[in-house]
Amino acid sequence: MKKPTDDEKNIETNFRDKMTYGEYLQLNSILSSQKRLSDHHDEMLFIVIHQVSELWMKLILHEITAAKQAISDGDLQVSFKKLARVSQIQSQIIRAWDVLSTLTPSEYLEFRGELGNSSGFQSFQYRLIEFALGNKTDYILKIYEKDSKLSKELNEAYQEPSLYDISIKALQRGGFEISENVLNRDVTQPYQHDQSVQDAWTTVYKNIDKYWDLYQLAEKLVDIEDSLQQWRFRHMKTVERIIGFKIGTGGSSGVNYLKQVLDQRFFPELWNLRTEL
Protein backbone atom coordinates (compact mmCIF):
# COMPACT_ATOMS: atom_id res chain seq x y z
CA MET A 1 0.00 0.00 0.00
CA LYS A 2 1.35 3.42 -0.93
CA LYS A 3 2.29 5.88 1.78
CA PRO A 4 0.19 9.05 1.95
CA THR A 5 1.42 11.94 -0.16
CA ASP A 6 2.43 15.20 1.50
CA ASP A 7 -1.05 16.55 0.81
CA GLU A 8 -2.57 13.67 2.80
CA LYS A 9 -0.10 13.43 5.68
CA ASN A 10 -2.57 15.07 8.07
CA ILE A 11 -5.27 12.41 7.60
CA GLU A 12 -6.40 11.39 11.08
CA THR A 13 -5.97 7.70 11.90
CA ASN A 14 -5.96 7.70 15.71
CA PHE A 15 -9.55 7.55 16.96
CA ARG A 16 -9.00 6.00 20.38
CA ASP A 17 -10.38 9.15 22.05
CA LYS A 18 -12.20 10.77 19.13
CA MET A 19 -15.56 10.37 17.48
CA THR A 20 -15.56 8.45 14.20
CA TYR A 21 -17.77 8.88 11.17
CA GLY A 22 -19.67 5.71 12.08
CA GLU A 23 -20.22 6.88 15.63
CA TYR A 24 -21.51 10.27 14.52
CA LEU A 25 -24.04 8.60 12.20
CA GLN A 26 -24.77 5.79 14.68
CA LEU A 27 -24.18 3.29 11.91
CA ASN A 28 -24.00 0.35 14.29
CA SER A 29 -27.62 0.99 15.19
CA ILE A 30 -28.78 1.75 11.64
CA LEU A 31 -26.99 -1.15 9.94
CA SER A 32 -28.11 -3.68 12.52
CA SER A 33 -31.79 -2.79 12.02
CA GLN A 34 -32.34 -4.97 8.95
CA LYS A 35 -33.70 -8.11 10.59
CA ARG A 36 -35.14 -10.58 8.13
CA LEU A 37 -37.98 -12.81 9.33
CA SER A 38 -37.26 -15.36 6.61
CA ASP A 39 -34.10 -16.78 5.10
CA HIS A 40 -35.03 -15.47 1.64
CA HIS A 41 -32.34 -13.33 0.01
CA ASP A 42 -34.70 -10.66 -1.32
CA GLU A 43 -36.29 -9.82 2.00
CA MET A 44 -33.22 -7.65 2.62
CA LEU A 45 -34.11 -5.57 -0.44
CA PHE A 46 -37.69 -5.16 0.80
CA ILE A 47 -36.59 -3.99 4.25
CA VAL A 48 -33.86 -1.62 3.09
CA ILE A 49 -36.04 0.12 0.48
CA HIS A 50 -38.74 0.83 3.05
CA GLN A 51 -36.30 1.94 5.73
CA VAL A 52 -34.54 4.30 3.33
CA SER A 53 -37.90 5.76 2.27
CA GLU A 54 -38.80 6.35 5.91
CA LEU A 55 -35.52 8.21 6.45
CA TRP A 56 -36.28 10.44 3.47
CA MET A 57 -39.79 11.02 4.85
CA LYS A 58 -38.27 12.07 8.16
CA LEU A 59 -36.30 14.74 6.29
CA ILE A 60 -39.39 15.82 4.33
CA LEU A 61 -41.24 16.41 7.59
CA HIS A 62 -38.25 18.30 8.99
CA GLU A 63 -38.25 20.63 5.96
CA ILE A 64 -42.03 21.10 5.75
CA THR A 65 -42.18 22.01 9.45
CA ALA A 66 -39.49 24.64 8.93
CA ALA A 67 -41.19 25.92 5.77
CA LYS A 68 -44.54 26.30 7.56
CA GLN A 69 -42.86 28.34 10.27
CA ALA A 70 -41.08 30.55 7.74
CA ILE A 71 -44.32 31.22 5.83
CA SER A 72 -46.12 32.03 9.09
CA ASP A 73 -43.32 34.47 9.93
CA GLY A 74 -43.73 36.13 6.54
CA ASP A 75 -40.27 35.00 5.39
CA LEU A 76 -41.26 33.38 2.11
CA GLN A 77 -37.74 33.38 0.69
CA VAL A 78 -36.55 31.12 3.49
CA SER A 79 -39.48 28.77 2.90
CA PHE A 80 -38.61 28.41 -0.79
CA LYS A 81 -35.29 26.69 -0.01
CA LYS A 82 -37.03 24.23 2.31
CA LEU A 83 -39.82 23.45 -0.14
CA ALA A 84 -37.41 23.05 -3.05
CA ARG A 85 -35.45 20.57 -0.96
CA VAL A 86 -38.65 18.61 -0.29
CA SER A 87 -39.15 18.23 -4.05
CA GLN A 88 -35.60 16.94 -4.48
CA ILE A 89 -36.08 14.44 -1.66
CA GLN A 90 -39.30 13.26 -3.29
CA SER A 91 -37.38 12.47 -6.48
CA GLN A 92 -35.18 10.12 -4.45
CA ILE A 93 -38.18 8.30 -2.97
CA ILE A 94 -39.75 7.95 -6.41
CA ARG A 95 -36.58 6.30 -7.73
CA ALA A 96 -36.70 3.80 -4.86
CA TRP A 97 -39.67 2.11 -6.54
CA ASP A 98 -37.43 1.34 -9.53
CA VAL A 99 -35.21 -0.70 -7.24
CA LEU A 100 -38.07 -2.46 -5.47
CA SER A 101 -39.68 -3.35 -8.80
CA THR A 102 -36.76 -5.74 -9.44
CA LEU A 103 -38.52 -7.98 -6.90
CA THR A 104 -40.59 -10.56 -8.81
CA PRO A 105 -43.96 -11.98 -7.69
CA SER A 106 -42.43 -15.41 -7.03
CA GLU A 107 -39.64 -13.92 -4.91
CA TYR A 108 -42.01 -11.79 -2.83
CA LEU A 109 -44.30 -14.73 -2.14
CA GLU A 110 -41.39 -16.51 -0.48
CA PHE A 111 -41.52 -14.10 2.48
CA ARG A 112 -44.79 -12.14 2.18
CA GLY A 113 -46.45 -14.29 4.83
CA GLU A 114 -43.85 -13.17 7.38
CA LEU A 115 -45.21 -9.61 7.22
CA GLY A 116 -48.47 -10.59 8.92
CA ASN A 117 -50.76 -7.55 8.80
CA SER A 118 -47.93 -5.01 8.72
CA SER A 119 -48.15 -2.75 5.68
CA GLY A 120 -46.87 0.52 4.28
CA PHE A 121 -50.47 1.69 4.76
CA GLN A 122 -49.52 2.01 8.44
CA SER A 123 -46.52 4.31 7.84
CA PHE A 124 -47.04 7.03 10.45
CA GLN A 125 -44.58 9.37 8.76
CA TYR A 126 -46.51 9.15 5.51
CA ARG A 127 -49.66 10.06 7.48
CA LEU A 128 -47.83 13.00 9.04
CA ILE A 129 -46.88 14.19 5.56
CA GLU A 130 -50.48 13.88 4.39
CA PHE A 131 -51.67 15.78 7.46
CA ALA A 132 -49.06 18.50 6.83
CA LEU A 133 -50.31 18.85 3.25
CA GLY A 134 -53.96 18.94 4.34
CA ASN A 135 -55.35 15.44 3.77
CA LYS A 136 -56.96 14.76 7.16
CA THR A 137 -58.73 11.45 7.83
CA ASP A 138 -59.53 10.63 11.45
CA TYR A 139 -60.22 6.91 10.98
CA ILE A 140 -56.49 6.47 10.25
CA LEU A 141 -55.65 7.51 13.82
CA LYS A 142 -57.04 4.26 15.23
CA ILE A 143 -54.12 2.35 13.69
CA TYR A 144 -51.67 4.05 16.06
CA GLU A 145 -53.50 3.71 19.38
CA LYS A 146 -51.11 0.90 20.37
CA ASP A 147 -48.33 3.46 20.90
CA SER A 148 -49.49 6.31 23.17
CA LYS A 149 -46.55 8.60 22.34
CA LEU A 150 -46.98 8.12 18.60
CA SER A 151 -50.74 8.46 18.89
CA LYS A 152 -50.30 11.78 20.68
CA GLU A 153 -47.93 13.06 17.96
CA LEU A 154 -50.36 12.12 15.20
CA ASN A 155 -53.35 13.64 16.97
CA GLU A 156 -51.44 16.89 17.46
CA ALA A 157 -50.49 16.95 13.78
CA TYR A 158 -54.12 16.25 12.91
CA GLN A 159 -55.15 19.41 14.80
CA GLU A 160 -52.55 21.67 13.16
CA PRO A 161 -53.13 23.89 10.11
CA SER A 162 -51.67 22.45 6.93
CA LEU A 163 -49.00 23.93 4.69
CA TYR A 164 -51.80 25.11 2.41
CA ASP A 165 -53.77 26.71 5.26
CA ILE A 166 -50.67 28.70 6.16
CA SER A 167 -50.05 29.61 2.51
CA ILE A 168 -53.61 30.92 2.19
CA LYS A 169 -52.94 33.14 5.22
CA ALA A 170 -49.93 34.46 3.28
CA LEU A 171 -52.33 35.37 0.47
CA GLN A 172 -54.41 37.35 2.94
CA ARG A 173 -51.33 39.16 4.24
CA GLY A 174 -50.52 39.96 0.62
CA GLY A 175 -53.72 42.00 0.40
CA PHE A 176 -56.16 39.47 -0.98
CA GLU A 177 -59.69 39.09 0.36
CA ILE A 178 -60.12 35.53 1.51
CA SER A 179 -63.41 34.08 2.72
CA GLU A 180 -63.78 33.93 6.50
CA ASN A 181 -65.05 30.38 6.06
CA VAL A 182 -61.60 29.44 4.81
CA LEU A 183 -59.57 31.49 7.28
CA ASN A 184 -61.53 30.14 10.25
CA ARG A 185 -62.24 26.65 8.95
CA ASP A 186 -61.93 23.43 10.93
CA VAL A 187 -58.41 22.35 9.94
CA THR A 188 -59.12 18.75 10.92
CA GLN A 189 -61.32 18.47 7.84
CA PRO A 190 -60.03 17.92 4.31
CA TYR A 191 -59.64 21.21 2.47
CA GLN A 192 -62.38 22.05 -0.03
CA HIS A 193 -62.12 24.33 -3.06
CA ASP A 194 -62.99 27.97 -2.36
CA GLN A 195 -63.65 30.60 -5.00
CA SER A 196 -62.02 33.46 -3.05
CA VAL A 197 -58.79 31.45 -2.89
CA GLN A 198 -59.13 30.58 -6.57
CA ASP A 199 -59.54 34.26 -7.46
CA ALA A 200 -56.54 35.26 -5.36
CA TRP A 201 -54.19 32.71 -6.91
CA THR A 202 -55.45 33.55 -10.39
CA THR A 203 -54.63 37.22 -9.78
CA VAL A 204 -51.16 36.23 -8.61
CA TYR A 205 -50.55 34.27 -11.83
CA LYS A 206 -51.82 37.14 -13.96
CA ASN A 207 -49.57 39.65 -12.18
CA ILE A 208 -46.35 37.73 -11.61
CA ASP A 209 -44.10 40.78 -11.29
CA LYS A 210 -46.32 42.33 -8.63
CA TYR A 211 -46.76 39.12 -6.61
CA TRP A 212 -43.48 37.37 -7.36
CA ASP A 213 -43.03 35.82 -3.91
CA LEU A 214 -46.57 34.45 -3.80
CA TYR A 215 -46.15 33.14 -7.34
CA GLN A 216 -42.99 31.31 -6.31
CA LEU A 217 -44.77 29.90 -3.28
CA ALA A 218 -47.59 28.59 -5.47
CA GLU A 219 -45.19 26.90 -7.86
CA LYS A 220 -43.28 25.28 -4.98
CA LEU A 221 -46.58 23.85 -3.71
CA VAL A 222 -47.44 22.53 -7.18
CA ASP A 223 -44.00 20.91 -7.41
CA ILE A 224 -44.59 19.06 -4.15
CA GLU A 225 -48.07 17.83 -5.06
CA ASP A 226 -46.90 16.82 -8.54
CA SER A 227 -44.06 14.77 -7.05
CA LEU A 228 -46.34 13.20 -4.45
CA GLN A 229 -48.71 12.07 -7.18
CA GLN A 230 -45.78 10.64 -9.15
CA TRP A 231 -44.72 8.76 -6.01
CA ARG A 232 -48.24 7.43 -5.55
CA PHE A 233 -48.40 6.32 -9.19
CA ARG A 234 -45.05 4.50 -9.02
CA HIS A 235 -46.19 2.90 -5.75
CA MET A 236 -49.39 1.67 -7.39
CA LYS A 237 -47.63 0.27 -10.47
CA THR A 238 -44.92 -1.41 -8.39
CA VAL A 239 -47.54 -3.10 -6.21
CA GLU A 240 -49.49 -4.19 -9.31
CA ARG A 241 -46.30 -5.55 -10.85
CA ILE A 242 -45.45 -7.61 -7.77
CA ILE A 243 -48.82 -8.80 -6.34
CA GLY A 244 -51.36 -7.89 -9.01
CA PHE A 245 -54.78 -7.17 -7.50
CA LYS A 246 -54.37 -9.18 -4.29
CA ILE A 247 -55.63 -7.71 -1.00
CA GLY A 248 -52.85 -5.80 0.80
CA THR A 249 -51.22 -7.30 3.90
CA GLY A 250 -52.83 -4.52 5.96
CA GLY A 251 -56.30 -5.36 4.65
CA SER A 252 -56.67 -2.61 2.05
CA SER A 253 -57.85 -3.40 -1.48
CA GLY A 254 -54.25 -2.99 -2.63
CA VAL A 255 -53.94 -1.61 -6.14
CA ASN A 256 -57.57 -0.50 -6.22
CA TYR A 257 -57.05 1.60 -3.08
CA LEU A 258 -53.86 3.10 -4.50
CA LYS A 259 -55.70 4.03 -7.69
CA GLN A 260 -58.38 5.85 -5.69
CA VAL A 261 -55.91 8.10 -3.88
CA LEU A 262 -54.46 9.25 -7.20
CA ASP A 263 -57.57 11.43 -7.54
CA GLN A 264 -56.96 13.26 -4.24
CA ARG A 265 -55.98 16.93 -4.51
CA PHE A 266 -54.16 18.92 -1.85
CA PHE A 267 -54.10 22.37 -3.49
CA PRO A 268 -57.13 22.32 -5.83
CA GLU A 269 -57.17 26.01 -6.78
CA LEU A 270 -53.56 25.87 -8.00
CA TRP A 271 -54.55 23.17 -10.48
CA ASN A 272 -57.91 24.63 -11.47
CA LEU A 273 -56.49 28.03 -12.36
CA ARG A 274 -54.40 26.47 -15.13
CA THR A 275 -57.58 25.86 -17.07
CA GLU A 276 -58.82 29.40 -16.44
CA LEU A 277 -55.66 31.26 -17.45
PDB file of N, CA, C and O in Angstrom, residues 24-63:
ATOM      1  N   TYR A  24     -20.681   9.070  14.724  1.00  0.00           N
ATOM      2  CA  TYR A  24     -21.506  10.267  14.516  1.00  0.00           C
ATOM      3  C   TYR A  24     -22.847   9.896  13.883  1.00  0.00           C
ATOM      4  O   TYR A  24     -23.903  10.395  14.283  1.00  0.00           O
ATOM      5  N   LEU A  25     -22.827   9.000  12.904  1.00  0.00           N
ATOM      6  CA  LEU A  25     -24.044   8.599  12.199  1.00  0.00           C
ATOM      7  C   LEU A  25     -24.769   7.436  12.874  1.00  0.00           C
ATOM      8  O   LEU A  25     -25.839   7.031  12.401  1.00  0.00           O
ATOM      9  N   GLN A  26     -24.196   6.937  13.967  1.00  0.00           N
ATOM     10  CA  GLN A  26     -24.773   5.794  14.684  1.00  0.00           C
ATOM     11  C   GLN A  26     -25.039   4.626  13.733  1.00  0.00           C
ATOM     12  O   GLN A  26     -26.110   4.004  13.728  1.00  0.00           O
ATOM     13  N   LEU A  27     -24.023   4.334  12.922  1.00  0.00           N
ATOM     14  CA  LEU A  27     -24.176   3.294  11.915  1.00  0.00           C
ATOM     15  C   LEU A  27     -24.370   1.903  12.510  1.00  0.00           C
ATOM     16  O   LEU A  27     -25.035   1.058  11.898  1.00  0.00           O
ATOM     17  N   ASN A  28     -23.787   1.657  13.670  1.00  0.00           N
ATOM     18  CA  ASN A  28     -23.997   0.348  14.290  1.00  0.00           C
ATOM     19  C   ASN A  28     -25.479   0.088  14.512  1.00  0.00           C
ATOM     20  O   ASN A  28     -25.977  -1.024  14.284  1.00  0.00           O
ATOM     21  N   SER A  29     -26.183   1.121  14.948  1.00  0.00           N
ATOM     22  CA  SER A  29     -27.617   0.987  15.186  1.00  0.00           C
ATOM     23  C   SER A  29     -28.385   0.863  13.880  1.00  0.00           C
ATOM     24  O   SER A  29     -29.251  -0.013  13.724  1.00  0.00           O
ATOM     25  N   ILE A  30     -28.061   1.731  12.916  1.00  0.00           N
ATOM     26  CA  ILE A  30     -28.780   1.746  11.636  1.00  0.00           C
ATOM     27  C   ILE A  30     -28.565   0.448  10.868  1.00  0.00           C
ATOM     28  O   ILE A  30     -29.515  -0.175  10.385  1.00  0.00           O
ATOM     29  N   LEU A  31     -27.307   0.007  10.773  1.00  0.00           N
ATOM     30  CA  LEU A  31     -26.987  -1.153   9.938  1.00  0.00           C
ATOM     31  C   LEU A  31     -27.316  -2.486  10.595  1.00  0.00           C
ATOM     32  O   LEU A  31     -27.241  -3.533   9.943  1.00  0.00           O
ATOM     33  N   SER A  32     -27.688  -2.444  11.855  1.00  0.00           N
ATOM     34  CA  SER A  32     -28.111  -3.681  12.517  1.00  0.00           C
ATOM     35  C   SER A  32     -29.624  -3.763  12.628  1.00  0.00           C
ATOM     36  O   SER A  32     -30.163  -4.636  13.313  1.00  0.00           O
ATOM     37  N   SER A  33     -30.325  -2.849  11.931  1.00  0.00           N
ATOM     38  CA  SER A  33     -31.788  -2.792  12.019  1.00  0.00           C
ATOM     39  C   SER A  33     -32.493  -3.521  10.883  1.00  0.00           C
ATOM     40  O   SER A  33     -33.711  -3.435  10.752  1.00  0.00           O
ATOM     41  N   GLN A  34     -31.741  -4.220  10.050  1.00  0.00           N
ATOM     42  CA  GLN A  34     -32.338  -4.973   8.947  1.00  0.00           C
ATOM     43  C   GLN A  34     -32.444  -6.441   9.373  1.00  0.00           C
ATOM     44  O   GLN A  34     -31.539  -7.245   9.142  1.00  0.00           O
ATOM     45  N   LYS A  35     -33.533  -6.773  10.013  1.00  0.00           N
ATOM     46  CA  LYS A  35     -33.703  -8.110  10.593  1.00  0.00           C
ATOM     47  C   LYS A  35     -34.737  -8.887   9.781  1.00  0.00           C
ATOM     48  O   LYS A  35     -35.944  -8.667   9.910  1.00  0.00           O
ATOM     49  N   ARG A  36     -34.242  -9.774   8.951  1.00  0.00           N
ATOM     50  CA  ARG A  36     -35.141 -10.583   8.131  1.00  0.00           C
ATOM     51  C   ARG A  36     -35.904 -11.589   8.989  1.00  0.00           C
ATOM     52  O   ARG A  36     -35.352 -12.139   9.940  1.00  0.00           O
ATOM     53  N   LEU A  37     -37.162 -11.817   8.638  1.00  0.00           N
ATOM     54  CA  LEU A  37     -37.977 -12.814   9.328  1.00  0.00           C
ATOM     55  C   LEU A  37     -37.987 -14.138   8.575  1.00  0.00           C
ATOM     56  O   LEU A  37     -38.542 -15.127   9.058  1.00  0.00           O
ATOM     57  N   SER A  38     -37.401 -14.138   7.396  1.00  0.00           N
ATOM     58  CA  SER A  38     -37.262 -15.358   6.611  1.00  0.00           C
ATOM     59  C   SER A  38     -35.788 -15.507   6.230  1.00  0.00           C
ATOM     60  O   SER A  38     -34.977 -14.628   6.520  1.00  0.00           O
ATOM     61  N   ASP A  39     -35.476 -16.615   5.569  1.00  0.00           N
ATOM     62  CA  ASP A  39     -34.100 -16.781   5.097  1.00  0.00           C
ATOM     63  C   ASP A  39     -33.988 -16.458   3.610  1.00  0.00           C
ATOM     64  O   ASP A  39     -32.990 -16.775   2.968  1.00  0.00           O
ATOM     65  N   HIS A  40     -35.048 -15.788   3.068  1.00  0.00           N
ATOM     66  CA  HIS A  40     -35.028 -15.472   1.643  1.00  0.00           C
ATOM     67  C   HIS A  40     -34.147 -14.254   1.363  1.00  0.00           C
ATOM     68  O   HIS A  40     -34.263 -13.215   2.028  1.00  0.00           O
ATOM     69  N   HIS A  41     -33.303 -14.377   0.381  1.00  0.00           N
ATOM     70  CA  HIS A  41     -32.339 -13.331   0.013  1.00  0.00           C
ATOM     71  C   HIS A  41     -32.995 -11.968  -0.203  1.00  0.00           C
ATOM     72  O   HIS A  41     -32.484 -10.938   0.266  1.00  0.00           O
ATOM     73  N   ASP A  42     -34.120 -11.939  -0.888  1.00  0.00           N
ATOM     74  CA  ASP A  42     -34.704 -10.662  -1.319  1.00  0.00           C
ATOM     75  C   ASP A  42     -35.480  -9.932  -0.236  1.00  0.00           C
ATOM     76  O   ASP A  42     -35.920  -8.799  -0.460  1.00  0.00           O
ATOM     77  N   GLU A  43     -35.638 -10.546   0.916  1.00  0.00           N
ATOM     78  CA  GLU A  43     -36.290  -9.819   2.002  1.00  0.00           C
ATOM     79  C   GLU A  43     -35.430  -8.633   2.440  1.00  0.00           C
ATOM     80  O   GLU A  43     -35.954  -7.608   2.890  1.00  0.00           O
ATOM     81  N   MET A  44     -34.111  -8.763   2.284  1.00  0.00           N
ATOM     82  CA  MET A  44     -33.222  -7.645   2.620  1.00  0.00           C
ATOM     83  C   MET A  44     -33.529  -6.427   1.753  1.00  0.00           C
ATOM     84  O   MET A  44     -33.589  -5.289   2.233  1.00  0.00           O
ATOM     85  N   LEU A  45     -33.734  -6.649   0.472  1.00  0.00           N
ATOM     86  CA  LEU A  45     -34.113  -5.569  -0.444  1.00  0.00           C
ATOM     87  C   LEU A  45     -35.379  -4.895   0.034  1.00  0.00           C
ATOM     88  O   LEU A  45     -35.460  -3.661   0.112  1.00  0.00           O
ATOM     89  N   PHE A  46     -36.388  -5.684   0.378  1.00  0.00           N
ATOM     90  CA  PHE A  46     -37.689  -5.161   0.795  1.00  0.00           C
ATOM     91  C   PHE A  46     -37.552  -4.287   2.038  1.00  0.00           C
ATOM     92  O   PHE A  46     -38.125  -3.193   2.123  1.00  0.00           O
ATOM     93  N   ILE A  47     -36.772  -4.737   3.001  1.00  0.00           N
ATOM     94  CA  ILE A  47     -36.589  -3.994   4.249  1.00  0.00           C
ATOM     95  C   ILE A  47     -35.821  -2.703   4.010  1.00  0.00           C
ATOM     96  O   ILE A  47     -36.225  -1.629   4.465  1.00  0.00           O
ATOM     97  N   VAL A  48     -34.715  -2.792   3.293  1.00  0.00           N
ATOM     98  CA  VAL A  48     -33.861  -1.620   3.090  1.00  0.00           C
ATOM     99  C   VAL A  48     -34.593  -0.518   2.336  1.00  0.00           C
ATOM    100  O   VAL A  48     -34.533   0.663   2.711  1.00  0.00           O
ATOM    101  N   ILE A  49     -35.309  -0.884   1.269  1.00  0.00           N
ATOM    102  CA  ILE A  49     -36.035   0.120   0.484  1.00  0.00           C
ATOM    103  C   ILE A  49     -37.021   0.880   1.363  1.00  0.00           C
ATOM    104  O   ILE A  49     -37.117   2.121   1.319  1.00  0.00           O
ATOM    105  N   HIS A  50     -37.753   0.168   2.203  1.00  0.00           N
ATOM    106  CA  HIS A  50     -38.744   0.831   3.046  1.00  0.00           C
ATOM    107  C   HIS A  50     -38.091   1.637   4.165  1.00  0.00           C
ATOM    108  O   HIS A  50     -38.573   2.729   4.520  1.00  0.00           O
ATOM    109  N   GLN A  51     -36.992   1.165   4.706  1.00  0.00           N
ATOM    110  CA  GLN A  51     -36.297   1.939   5.732  1.00  0.00           C
ATOM    111  C   GLN A  51     -35.699   3.218   5.150  1.00  0.00           C
ATOM    112  O   GLN A  51     -35.789   4.291   5.764  1.00  0.00           O
ATOM    113  N   VAL A  52     -35.109   3.115   3.979  1.00  0.00           N
ATOM    114  CA  VAL A  52     -34.544   4.304   3.327  1.00  0.00           C
ATOM    115  C   VAL A  52     -35.641   5.325   3.037  1.00  0.00           C
ATOM    116  O   VAL A  52     -35.470   6.532   3.261  1.00  0.00           O
ATOM    117  N   SER A  53     -36.786   4.852   2.560  1.00  0.00           N
ATOM    118  CA  SER A  53     -37.897   5.758   2.271  1.00  0.00           C
ATOM    119  C   SER A  53     -38.378   6.460   3.539  1.00  0.00           C
ATOM    120  O   SER A  53     -38.713   7.649   3.510  1.00  0.00           O
ATOM    121  N   GLU A  54     -38.386   5.732   4.645  1.00  0.00           N
ATOM    122  CA  GLU A  54     -38.803   6.345   5.913  1.00  0.00           C
ATOM    123  C   GLU A  54     -37.802   7.411   6.363  1.00  0.00           C
ATOM    124  O   GLU A  54     -38.191   8.445   6.927  1.00  0.00           O
ATOM    125  N   LEU A  55     -36.526   7.190   6.110  1.00  0.00           N
ATOM    126  CA  LEU A  55     -35.523   8.207   6.447  1.00  0.00           C
ATOM    127  C   LEU A  55     -35.725   9.462   5.604  1.00  0.00           C
ATOM    128  O   LEU A  55     -35.639  10.586   6.107  1.00  0.00           O
ATOM    129  N   TRP A  56     -36.002   9.279   4.319  1.00  0.00           N
ATOM    130  CA  TRP A  56     -36.280  10.436   3.466  1.00  0.00           C
ATOM    131  C   TRP A  56     -37.545  11.160   3.931  1.00  0.00           C
ATOM    132  O   TRP A  56     -37.616  12.381   3.921  1.00  0.00           O
ATOM    133  N   MET A  57     -38.566  10.392   4.358  1.00  0.00           N
ATOM    134  CA  MET A  57     -39.790  11.021   4.854  1.00  0.00           C
ATOM    135  C   MET A  57     -39.524  11.822   6.123  1.00  0.00           C
ATOM    136  O   MET A  57     -40.129  12.880   6.335  1.00  0.00           O
ATOM    137  N   LYS A  58     -38.623  11.325   6.952  1.00  0.00           N
ATOM    138  CA  LYS A  58     -38.266  12.074   8.156  1.00  0.00           C
ATOM    139  C   LYS A  58     -37.704  13.438   7.772  1.00  0.00           C
ATOM    140  O   LYS A  58     -38.028  14.467   8.395  1.00  0.00           O
ATOM    141  N   LEU A  59     -36.878  13.470   6.729  1.00  0.00           N
ATOM    142  CA  LEU A  59     -36.301  14.740   6.288  1.00  0.00           C
ATOM    143  C   LEU A  59     -37.363  15.632   5.639  1.00  0.00           C
ATOM    144  O   LEU A  59     -37.351  16.856   5.820  1.00  0.00           O
ATOM    145  N   ILE A  60     -38.285  15.041   4.905  1.00  0.00           N
ATOM    146  CA  ILE A  60     -39.391  15.818   4.329  1.00  0.00           C
ATOM    147  C   ILE A  60     -40.163  16.524   5.425  1.00  0.00           C
ATOM    148  O   ILE A  60     -40.474  17.724   5.327  1.00  0.00           O
ATOM    149  N   LEU A  61     -40.499  15.809   6.484  1.00  0.00           N
ATOM    150  CA  LEU A  61     -41.244  16.406   7.595  1.00  0.00           C
ATOM    151  C   LEU A  61     -40.441  17.510   8.270  1.00  0.00           C
ATOM    152  O   LEU A  61     -40.985  18.554   8.653  1.00  0.00           O
ATOM    153  N   HIS A  62     -39.141  17.297   8.403  1.00  0.00           N
ATOM    154  CA  HIS A  62     -38.245  18.302   8.987  1.00  0.00           C
ATOM    155  C   HIS A  62     -38.294  19.595   8.175  1.00  0.00           C
ATOM    156  O   HIS A  62     -38.389  20.699   8.732  1.00  0.00           O
ATOM    157  N   GLU A  63     -38.262  19.459   6.845  1.00  0.00           N
ATOM    158  CA  GLU A  63     -38.248  20.631   5.958  1.00  0.00           C
ATOM    159  C   GLU A  63     -39.625  21.296   5.879  1.00  0.00           C
ATOM    160  O   GLU A  63     -39.715  22.531   5.873  1.00  0.00           O
TER     161      GLU A  63
END
